[in-house]
Amino acid sequence: MPSIFSRKKSTTPAPTSTKTTREASERGNSEDKFAGGKGSGELYRRESAEQSSTAASSIFSTNTAASSKSASSSPEKKSRTSFVKDRESGKDKSRPKPSKRNGKSFISKSRRQSEDLHPLNLPPDELRRLSRLSAASMSSPQGDSSPIEYDEMDEGTPAPQQQAQTPGAFPQSNGVNGEHVNGSEVNGEDGPAPPPHTSPSPPQQQVPEPDPVLAEKCKEAGNKCYKAKQYDQAIEEYTKAIEADPRAATYLSNRAAAFMAASQFIMALDDCKLADELEPDNPKVLHRMAKIYTSLGRPQEALMVYDRIQPPASAKDKAPALQMQSHIAQAEETLKTGTSGSMALHAIDQAERGLGYLVQPPRKWRLLRGEAYLKLGNVNSLGDAQSVAMSLLRSNNADPDALVLRGRALYAQGENDKAIQHFRQALACDPDFRDAVKYLRMVQKLDRMKEEGNAHFKAGRYQRAVDVYTTALDVDPLNRSTNSKILNNRAMCYSKLKQWTTAIEDCDKAIKFDPTYTKARKTRAKALGEGGDWDEAIRALKSIAEENPEEPNIAKDIRNAELELKKSKRKDHYKTLGIEKDADDNQIKRAYRKLAVVHHPDKNPGDAEAEHRFKEIQEAHETLIDPEKRQRYDSGVDLMEPGEGMGGFPGGMGGMGGGGVQIDPEMLFNMMNGGGGGRGGGGFNFGGGGGGNPFGGGGHPFH
């Protein structure tokens, strides 16, 4: 198809008057400078109307009748054609030159208007017109002075007038570089019409119309299933009823009842909330919602719902929520003011009886239970506290309360390093968590005091160690396990100071805090024996052996205590001389000389017992001043009869057997080789100083 610019008219211009030419020139000049306006639009409509009678204007032929009516003055058309030709050839000399003043004003005005009328702000039809002008000028050969001629424009696309558009619709496309206009050919090139510039509107969801009849049928079917205890099927039927009529609160309330019967209380609560929104203050819905809150362990919210019911709910209806709230308040008060967790556990158990089937206790209740277990402080309760903490951490491993709970349980069990790790992890989750800061500082302070007390004990500064342990007991008076260990350590220090009665009192306190603390019981038995009551010491050790047969060295401790009992019933040479069992030779000689002068028969002529006392003093001196005799005396060998010495060994020794005192192989080795006592006071010196201690009293006070 030939281009719309390929056909040319006759170049002979028609004569026009000066006035007509001036008017046309002014309109053309305005059109060239501002590229649009009312004059240019009217001119193009006239040209389109004049050319609509030709055969070449068949491209746009739908509105030619309307175009021909709008063009009635042919002289103006001729003058316009002549003016265009003269303008293109540069020979327009009929146009009067504007004055200097008028020219400046016109140029300034044109410049302001050209700034306001940016090409992108022009109407779409004007942009298409300018695009065709640009294409036509580029296709004409250089130096061609013939005027540009136009094809007929269809009235279906009026130039200056903008078509009325539907509100919200997008304007029609202008084409790309003026090549395609409304799907027609431009410059002889064919191409598809560009797609419309429209954005897809979001699909509108069609809300189905409520179907009350279907909803009632589904509701009746759900009621039958509910009465038959087929709760899952009842839920399905009620769901169909809700879908058929979502505006009815009754169906939501019924489904909530089915969810409650199926132990799905969270789903039931959601339905009740929706029903309450659709039909506020419905007593039946509110009653059901309050019961759900109670079943979930939220009594305070249940009571708030009961307060909304009109007429007011009865005391019987509110009783479960009130009792649950009272039990929890009692547990909190007991843990806050009491020292035992048993009453708190009882209150929590009573509150949990009001929970729905398969409903887990609320997090707050579980933390209270863990706190109560810590209050009990025994081995089993500490394990239960750890179980509570681990169950909470499985739900949320960054729960600071659960981390502190487990850290406290580990601290009570003596695992301070692990406890510190948990407290620090809790602070990483919540840097402002006061409980974590409190217990972290407490455990760190106790560790420092324990290390200080250990250092004093190892260095033999027993009184200073006692002072440190006494201060450590005040750091956390409620920690039974830790305090029982500190009390046992202080008792060992008192034993070294030969304060047997005070040592026994500390051991009794430690055992009261932790009845299973075997080490404190053994320390107590040793203190009893050293205090002179070896019979009671043997009974205490045998009781430990019966309860814990696997206790290390318990059999050896019993044998040693029995030997000490026999030794205590013979003559006590140390007591006779008034010296300690770890006294050296100089102390023995000095004591002997002093007593010999006092109790010599010549010094006591009228005292019949003076000679007997003097003989005992001599015997004690002779035994203790001789190293070999002293070793035999301290080890207890002198107590053995000729046929009973080795009766304690399997199969006897050298054919000797029988009953008598059971001697440990280690003790025998010390007696044979002289390594047990020497000047240190013998291998069974419970008082400390020299020799071995069968109870390990000289060891480290901490595990």
CSV table of N, CA, C and O in Angstrom, one decimal, residues 514-604:
chain,number,residue,atom,x,y,z
A,514,ASP,N,21.0,-32.9,104.0
A,514,ASP,CA,21.1,-34.0,102.9
A,514,ASP,C,21.3,-35.3,103.6
A,514,ASP,O,22.4,-35.7,103.9
A,515,PRO,N,20.2,-36.0,103.9
A,515,PRO,CA,20.3,-37.3,104.6
A,515,PRO,C,21.2,-38.4,103.8
A,515,PRO,O,21.6,-39.3,104.4
A,516,THR,N,21.3,-38.2,102.5
A,516,THR,CA,22.1,-39.1,101.7
A,516,THR,C,23.5,-38.8,101.6
A,516,THR,O,24.3,-39.5,100.9
A,517,TYR,N,24.0,-37.8,102.3
A,517,TYR,CA,25.4,-37.3,102.2
A,517,TYR,C,26.2,-38.2,103.1
A,517,TYR,O,26.4,-38.0,104.3
A,518,THR,N,26.8,-39.2,102.5
A,518,THR,CA,27.6,-40.3,103.2
A,518,THR,C,28.8,-39.7,103.8
A,518,THR,O,29.2,-40.1,104.9
A,519,LYS,N,29.5,-38.8,103.1
A,519,LYS,CA,30.8,-38.3,103.6
A,519,LYS,C,30.6,-37.6,105.0
A,519,LYS,O,31.4,-37.7,105.9
A,520,ALA,N,29.5,-36.9,105.1
A,520,ALA,CA,29.2,-36.2,106.4
A,520,ALA,C,29.0,-37.2,107.5
A,520,ALA,O,29.4,-37.0,108.7
A,521,ARG,N,28.4,-38.3,107.2
A,521,ARG,CA,28.1,-39.4,108.2
A,521,ARG,C,29.4,-40.0,108.6
A,521,ARG,O,29.6,-40.3,109.8
A,522,LYS,N,30.3,-40.2,107.7
A,522,LYS,CA,31.6,-40.8,108.0
A,522,LYS,C,32.5,-39.8,108.9
A,522,LYS,O,33.2,-40.2,109.8
A,523,THR,N,32.4,-38.5,108.5
A,523,THR,CA,33.1,-37.5,109.3
A,523,THR,C,32.6,-37.5,110.7
A,523,THR,O,33.3,-37.3,111.7
A,524,ARG,N,31.3,-37.6,110.9
A,524,ARG,CA,30.7,-37.6,112.2
A,524,ARG,C,31.2,-38.9,113.0
A,524,ARG,O,31.5,-38.7,114.2
A,525,ALA,N,31.2,-40.0,112.4
A,525,ALA,CA,31.7,-41.2,113.0
A,525,ALA,C,33.1,-41.0,113.5
A,525,ALA,O,33.5,-41.4,114.7
A,526,LYS,N,33.9,-40.5,112.7
A,526,LYS,CA,35.3,-40.2,113.1
A,526,LYS,C,35.4,-39.3,114.3
A,526,LYS,O,36.2,-39.5,115.3
A,527,ALA,N,34.6,-38.2,114.3
A,527,ALA,CA,34.6,-37.2,115.4
A,527,ALA,C,34.1,-37.9,116.7
A,527,ALA,O,34.6,-37.6,117.8
A,528,LEU,N,33.1,-38.8,116.6
A,528,LEU,CA,32.7,-39.5,117.7
A,528,LEU,C,33.8,-40.4,118.3
A,528,LEU,O,34.0,-40.4,119.6
A,529,GLY,N,34.5,-41.1,117.5
A,529,GLY,CA,35.6,-41.9,118.0
A,529,GLY,C,36.7,-41.1,118.6
A,529,GLY,O,37.2,-41.4,119.7
A,530,GLU,N,37.1,-40.1,117.9
A,530,GLU,CA,38.2,-39.2,118.4
A,530,GLU,C,37.8,-38.5,119.7
A,530,GLU,O,38.6,-38.3,120.6
A,531,GLY,N,36.5,-38.3,119.9
A,531,GLY,CA,36.0,-37.8,121.1
A,531,GLY,C,35.9,-38.8,122.2
A,531,GLY,O,35.6,-38.4,123.4
A,532,GLY,N,36.2,-40.0,122.0
A,532,GLY,CA,36.3,-41.1,123.0
A,532,GLY,C,35.1,-42.1,123.0
A,532,GLY,O,35.0,-43.0,123.8
A,533,ASP,N,34.2,-41.9,122.0
A,533,ASP,CA,33.0,-42.8,122.0
A,533,ASP,C,33.2,-43.7,120.7
A,533,ASP,O,32.5,-43.6,119.7
A,534,TRP,N,34.1,-44.7,120.8
A,534,TRP,CA,34.3,-45.6,119.7
A,534,TRP,C,33.2,-46.6,119.5
A,534,TRP,O,32.9,-47.0,118.4
A,535,ASP,N,32.4,-46.9,120.5
A,535,ASP,CA,31.3,-47.8,120.4
A,535,ASP,C,30.3,-47.1,119.4
A,535,ASP,O,29.7,-47.8,118.5
A,536,GLU,N,29.9,-45.9,119.7
A,536,GLU,CA,29.0,-45.2,118.8
A,536,GLU,C,29.5,-45.0,117.4
A,536,GLU,O,28.8,-45.0,116.4
A,537,ALA,N,30.8,-44.8,117.3
A,537,ALA,CA,31.4,-44.6,116.0
A,537,ALA,C,31.3,-45.9,115.2
A,537,ALA,O,31.0,-45.9,114.0
A,538,ILE,N,31.5,-47.0,115.8
A,538,ILE,CA,31.4,-48.3,115.1
A,538,ILE,C,30.0,-48.5,114.7
A,538,ILE,O,29.7,-49.0,113.5
A,539,ARG,N,29.0,-48.2,115.5
A,539,ARG,CA,27.6,-48.4,115.1
A,539,ARG,C,27.2,-47.5,113.9
A,539,ARG,O,26.5,-47.9,113.0
A,540,ALA,N,27.7,-46.2,113.9
A,540,ALA,CA,27.5,-45.3,112.8
A,540,ALA,C,28.1,-45.9,111.5
A,540,ALA,O,27.4,-45.8,110.4
A,541,LEU,N,29.3,-46.4,111.6
A,541,LEU,CA,29.9,-47.0,110.4
A,541,LEU,C,29.2,-48.2,109.9
A,541,LEU,O,29.1,-48.4,108.7
A,542,LYS,N,28.8,-49.0,110.8
A,542,LYS,CA,28.1,-50.2,110.3
A,542,LYS,C,26.7,-49.9,109.7
A,542,LYS,O,26.2,-50.5,108.8
A,543,SER,N,26.1,-48.8,110.2
A,543,SER,CA,24.8,-48.4,109.6
A,543,SER,C,25.1,-47.9,108.1
A,543,SER,O,24.3,-48.2,107.2
A,544,ILE,N,26.2,-47.2,107.9
A,544,ILE,CA,26.5,-46.8,106.5
A,544,ILE,C,26.7,-48.0,105.7
A,544,ILE,O,26.3,-48.0,104.5
A,545,ALA,N,27.4,-49.0,106.2
A,545,ALA,CA,27.7,-50.2,105.4
A,545,ALA,C,26.4,-50.9,105.0
A,545,ALA,O,26.3,-51.5,103.9
A,546,GLU,N,25.5,-51.0,105.9
A,546,GLU,CA,24.2,-51.6,105.6
A,546,GLU,C,23.4,-50.9,104.5
A,546,GLU,O,22.8,-51.5,103.7
A,547,GLU,N,23.4,-49.6,104.6
A,547,GLU,CA,22.6,-48.8,103.6
A,547,GLU,C,23.4,-48.7,102.3
A,547,GLU,O,22.7,-48.7,101.2
A,548,ASN,N,24.7,-48.7,102.3
A,548,ASN,CA,25.5,-48.5,101.1
A,548,ASN,C,26.6,-49.5,101.1
A,548,ASN,O,27.8,-49.2,101.4
A,549,PRO,N,26.3,-50.8,100.8
A,549,PRO,CA,27.4,-51.8,100.8
A,549,PRO,C,28.5,-51.5,99.8
A,549,PRO,O,29.7,-52.0,100.1
A,550,GLU,N,28.3,-50.7,98.8
A,550,GLU,CA,29.3,-50.4,97.8
A,550,GLU,C,30.1,-49.2,98.2
A,550,GLU,O,31.0,-48.8,97.4
A,551,GLU,N,29.9,-48.7,99.3
A,551,GLU,CA,30.7,-47.5,99.7
A,551,GLU,C,32.2,-47.8,99.9
A,551,GLU,O,32.5,-48.8,100.5
A,552,PRO,N,33.0,-47.1,99.2
A,552,PRO,CA,34.5,-47.4,99.2
A,552,PRO,C,35.0,-47.4,100.6
A,552,PRO,O,34.8,-46.5,101.4
A,553,ASN,N,35.9,-48.4,100.9
A,553,ASN,CA,36.7,-48.4,102.2
A,553,ASN,C,35.8,-48.5,103.4
A,553,ASN,O,36.4,-48.3,104.5
A,554,ILE,N,34.5,-48.8,103.3
A,554,ILE,CA,33.7,-48.8,104.5
A,554,ILE,C,34.1,-49.9,105.5
A,554,ILE,O,34.1,-49.8,106.7
A,555,ALA,N,34.4,-51.1,104.9
A,555,ALA,CA,34.8,-52.2,105.7
A,555,ALA,C,36.1,-52.0,106.4
A,555,ALA,O,36.3,-52.3,107.6
A,556,LYS,N,37.1,-51.3,105.7
A,556,LYS,CA,38.3,-51.0,106.4
A,556,LYS,C,38.1,-50.0,107.5
A,556,LYS,O,38.8,-50.1,108.6
A,557,ASP,N,37.2,-49.0,107.3
A,557,ASP,CA,36.9,-48.1,108.4
A,557,ASP,C,36.4,-48.7,109.6
A,557,ASP,O,36.7,-48.4,110.7
A,558,ILE,N,35.5,-49.7,109.4
A,558,ILE,CA,34.9,-50.4,110.5
A,558,ILE,C,36.0,-51.2,111.3
A,558,ILE,O,36.1,-51.2,112.5
A,559,ARG,N,36.9,-51.9,110.6
A,559,ARG,CA,38.0,-52.6,111.2
A,559,ARG,C,38.9,-51.7,112.0
A,559,ARG,O,39.3,-52.0,113.2
A,560,ASN,N,39.2,-50.6,111.4
A,560,ASN,CA,40.1,-49.6,112.2
A,560,ASN,C,39.4,-49.1,113.4
A,560,ASN,O,40.0,-48.9,114.5
A,561,ALA,N,38.1,-48.8,113.3
A,561,ALA,CA,37.4,-48.3,114.5
A,561,ALA,C,37.3,-49.4,115.6
A,561,ALA,O,37.4,-49.1,116.8
A,562,GLU,N,37.1,-50.7,115.2
A,562,GLU,CA,37.1,-51.7,116.2
A,562,GLU,C,38.5,-51.8,116.9
A,562,GLU,O,38.6,-52.1,118.1
A,563,LEU,N,39.6,-51.7,116.1
A,563,LEU,CA,40.9,-51.7,116.7
A,563,LEU,C,41.1,-50.6,117.7
A,563,LEU,O,41.7,-50.7,118.8
A,564,GLU,N,40.6,-49.4,117.3
A,564,GLU,CA,40.8,-48.2,118.1
A,564,GLU,C,39.9,-48.4,119.4
A,564,GLU,O,40.3,-47.9,120.5
A,565,LEU,N,38.8,-49.1,119.3
A,565,LEU,CA,38.0,-49.4,120.5
A,565,LEU,C,38.8,-50.3,121.5
A,565,LEU,O,38.8,-50.0,122.7
A,566,LYS,N,39.5,-51.3,121.0
A,566,LYS,CA,40.3,-52.1,121.9
A,566,LYS,C,41.5,-51.3,122.4
A,566,LYS,O,41.8,-51.5,123.6
A,567,LYS,N,42.1,-50.5,121.6
A,567,LYS,CA,43.2,-49.7,122.1
A,567,LYS,C,42.7,-48.7,123.2
A,567,LYS,O,43.5,-48.4,124.1
A,568,SER,N,41.5,-48.2,123.1
A,568,SER,CA,41.0,-47.3,124.1
A,568,SER,C,40.7,-47.9,125.4
A,568,SER,O,40.7,-47.2,126.4
A,569,LYS,N,40.6,-49.3,125.4
A,569,LYS,CA,40.3,-50.0,126.7
A,569,LYS,C,41.6,-50.4,127.4
A,569,LYS,O,41.5,-51.0,128.5
A,570,ARG,N,42.8,-50.3,126.8
A,570,ARG,CA,44.0,-50.6,127.4
A,570,ARG,C,44.6,-49.4,128.1
A,570,ARG,O,44.0,-48.3,128.1
A,571,LYS,N,45.8,-49.5,128.7
A,571,LYS,CA,46.5,-48.4,129.3
A,571,LYS,C,46.8,-47.4,128.2
A,571,LYS,O,47.4,-47.7,127.2
A,572,ASP,N,46.5,-46.1,128.4
A,572,ASP,CA,46.8,-45.1,127.5
A,572,ASP,C,48.0,-44.4,127.9
A,572,ASP,O,48.0,-43.5,128.8
A,573,HIS,N,49.2,-44.8,127.4
A,573,HIS,CA,50.5,-44.2,127.8
A,573,HIS,C,50.5,-42.7,127.5
A,573,HIS,O,51.1,-41.9,128.3
A,574,TYR,N,49.9,-42.3,126.4
A,574,TYR,CA,49.9,-40.8,126.1
A,574,TYR,C,49.2,-40.1,127.1
A,574,TYR,O,49.6,-39.0,127.6
A,575,LYS,N,48.0,-40.6,127.5
A,575,LYS,CA,47.2,-40.0,128.5
A,575,LYS,C,47.9,-39.9,129.9
A,575,LYS,O,47.8,-39.0,130.7
A,576,THR,N,48.7,-41.0,130.2
A,576,THR,CA,49.4,-41.1,131.4
A,576,THR,C,50.4,-40.0,131.5
A,576,THR,O,50.6,-39.4,132.6
A,577,LEU,N,51.1,-39.8,130.5
A,577,LEU,CA,52.2,-38.7,130.5
A,577,LEU,C,51.6,-37.4,130.2
A,577,LEU,O,52.3,-36.4,130.3
A,578,GLY,N,50.3,-37.3,129.7
A,578,GLY,CA,49.7,-36.0,129.5
A,578,GLY,C,50.2,-35.4,128.2
A,578,GLY,O,50.3,-34.1,128.2
A,579,ILE,N,50.5,-36.2,127.2
A,579,ILE,CA,51.0,-35.6,125.9
A,579,ILE,C,50.1,-36.1,124.8
A,579,ILE,O,49.2,-37.0,124.9
A,580,GLU,N,50.3,-35.5,123.7
A,580,GLU,CA,49.6,-35.9,122.5
A,580,GLU,C,50.2,-37.1,121.8
A,580,GLU,O,51.4,-37.4,122.0
A,581,LYS,N,49.5,-37.7,120.9
A,581,LYS,CA,50.0,-38.9,120.3
A,581,LYS,C,51.1,-38.6,119.2
A,581,LYS,O,51.8,-39.5,118.8
A,582,ASP,N,51.2,-37.4,118.9
A,582,ASP,CA,52.3,-37.0,117.9
A,582,ASP,C,53.4,-36.3,118.6
A,582,ASP,O,54.3,-35.7,118.0
A,583,ALA,N,53.5,-36.5,119.9
A,583,ALA,CA,54.6,-35.9,120.7
A,583,ALA,C,56.0,-36.5,120.3
A,583,ALA,O,56.1,-37.7,120.0
A,584,ASP,N,57.0,-35.7,120.3
A,584,ASP,CA,58.4,-36.2,120.0
A,584,ASP,C,59.1,-36.7,121.3
A,584,ASP,O,58.6,-36.6,122.4
A,585,ASP,N,60.4,-37.1,121.1
A,585,ASP,CA,61.1,-37.7,122.3
A,585,ASP,C,61.4,-36.6,123.3
A,585,ASP,O,61.3,-36.9,124.5
A,586,ASN,N,61.6,-35.4,122.9
A,586,ASN,CA,61.9,-34.4,123.9
A,586,ASN,C,60.7,-34.1,124.8
A,586,ASN,O,60.8,-33.9,126.0
A,587,GLN,N,59.5,-34.1,124.1
A,587,GLN,CA,58.3,-33.8,124.9
A,587,GLN,C,58.0,-35.0,125.8
A,587,GLN,O,57.5,-34.8,126.9
A,588,ILE,N,58.3,-36.2,125.3
A,588,ILE,CA,58.1,-37.4,126.2
A,588,ILE,C,59.0,-37.3,127.4
A,588,ILE,O,58.5,-37.6,128.6
A,589,LYS,N,60.3,-37.0,127.2
A,589,LYS,CA,61.2,-37.0,128.4
A,589,LYS,C,60.8,-35.9,129.3
A,589,LYS,O,60.9,-36.0,130.6
A,590,ARG,N,60.5,-34.7,128.8
A,590,ARG,CA,60.1,-33.6,129.6
A,590,ARG,C,58.9,-33.9,130.5
A,590,ARG,O,58.8,-33.6,131.7
A,591,ALA,N,57.9,-34.6,129.9
A,591,ALA,CA,56.7,-34.9,130.6
A,591,ALA,C,57.0,-36.0,131.7
A,591,ALA,O,56.5,-36.0,132.8
A,592,TYR,N,57.9,-36.9,131.3
A,592,TYR,CA,58.2,-38.0,132.3
A,592,TYR,C,58.9,-37.4,133.5
A,592,TYR,O,58.6,-37.8,134.6
A,593,ARG,N,59.9,-36.6,133.3
A,593,ARG,CA,60.7,-36.0,134.4
A,593,ARG,C,59.8,-35.2,135.3
A,593,ARG,O,59.9,-35.3,136.6
A,594,LYS,N,58.9,-34.5,134.8
A,594,LYS,CA,58.0,-33.7,135.6
A,594,LYS,C,57.1,-34.5,136.4
A,594,LYS,O,56.9,-34.3,137.6
A,595,LEU,N,56.5,-35.6,135.8
A,595,LEU,CA,55.6,-36.4,136.6
A,595,LEU,C,56.3,-37.3,137.6
A,595,LEU,O,55.8,-37.6,138.6
A,596,ALA,N,57.5,-37.7,137.2
A,596,ALA,CA,58.3,-38.6,138.1
A,596,ALA,C,58.6,-37.9,139.4
A,596,ALA,O,58.6,-38.5,140.5
A,597,VAL,N,58.9,-36.6,139.3
A,597,VAL,CA,59.2,-35.8,140.5
A,597,VAL,C,58.0,-35.7,141.4
A,597,VAL,O,58.0,-35.8,142.6
A,598,VAL,N,56.8,-35.5,140.7
A,598,VAL,CA,55.6,-35.2,141.4
A,598,VAL,C,55.1,-36.5,142.1
A,598,VAL,O,54.7,-36.5,143.3
A,599,HIS,N,55.2,-37.6,141.4
A,599,HIS,CA,54.5,-38.8,141.9
A,599,HIS,C,55.6,-39.9,142.5
A,599,HIS,O,55.2,-41.0,142.7
A,600,HIS,N,56.8,-39.4,142.7
A,600,HIS,CA,57.8,-40.4,143.3
A,600,HIS,C,57.4,-40.7,144.7
A,600,HIS,O,56.9,-39.9,145.5
A,601,PRO,N,57.5,-42.0,145.1
A,601,PRO,CA,57.1,-42.4,146.4
A,601,PRO,C,57.8,-41.7,147.5
A,601,PRO,O,57.2,-41.4,148.6
A,602,ASP,N,59.1,-41.3,147.3
A,602,ASP,CA,59.7,-40.5,148.4
A,602,ASP,C,59.1,-39.1,148.6
A,602,ASP,O,59.2,-38.6,149.7
A,603,LYS,N,58.5,-38.7,147.5
A,603,LYS,CA,57.8,-37.4,147.6
A,603,LYS,C,56.4,-37.5,148.2
A,603,LYS,O,55.9,-36.5,148.6
A,604,ASN,N,55.9,-38.7,148.3
A,604,ASN,CA,54.6,-38.9,148.8
A,604,ASN,C,54.6,-40.1,149.8
A,604,ASN,O,54.1,-41.2,149.6
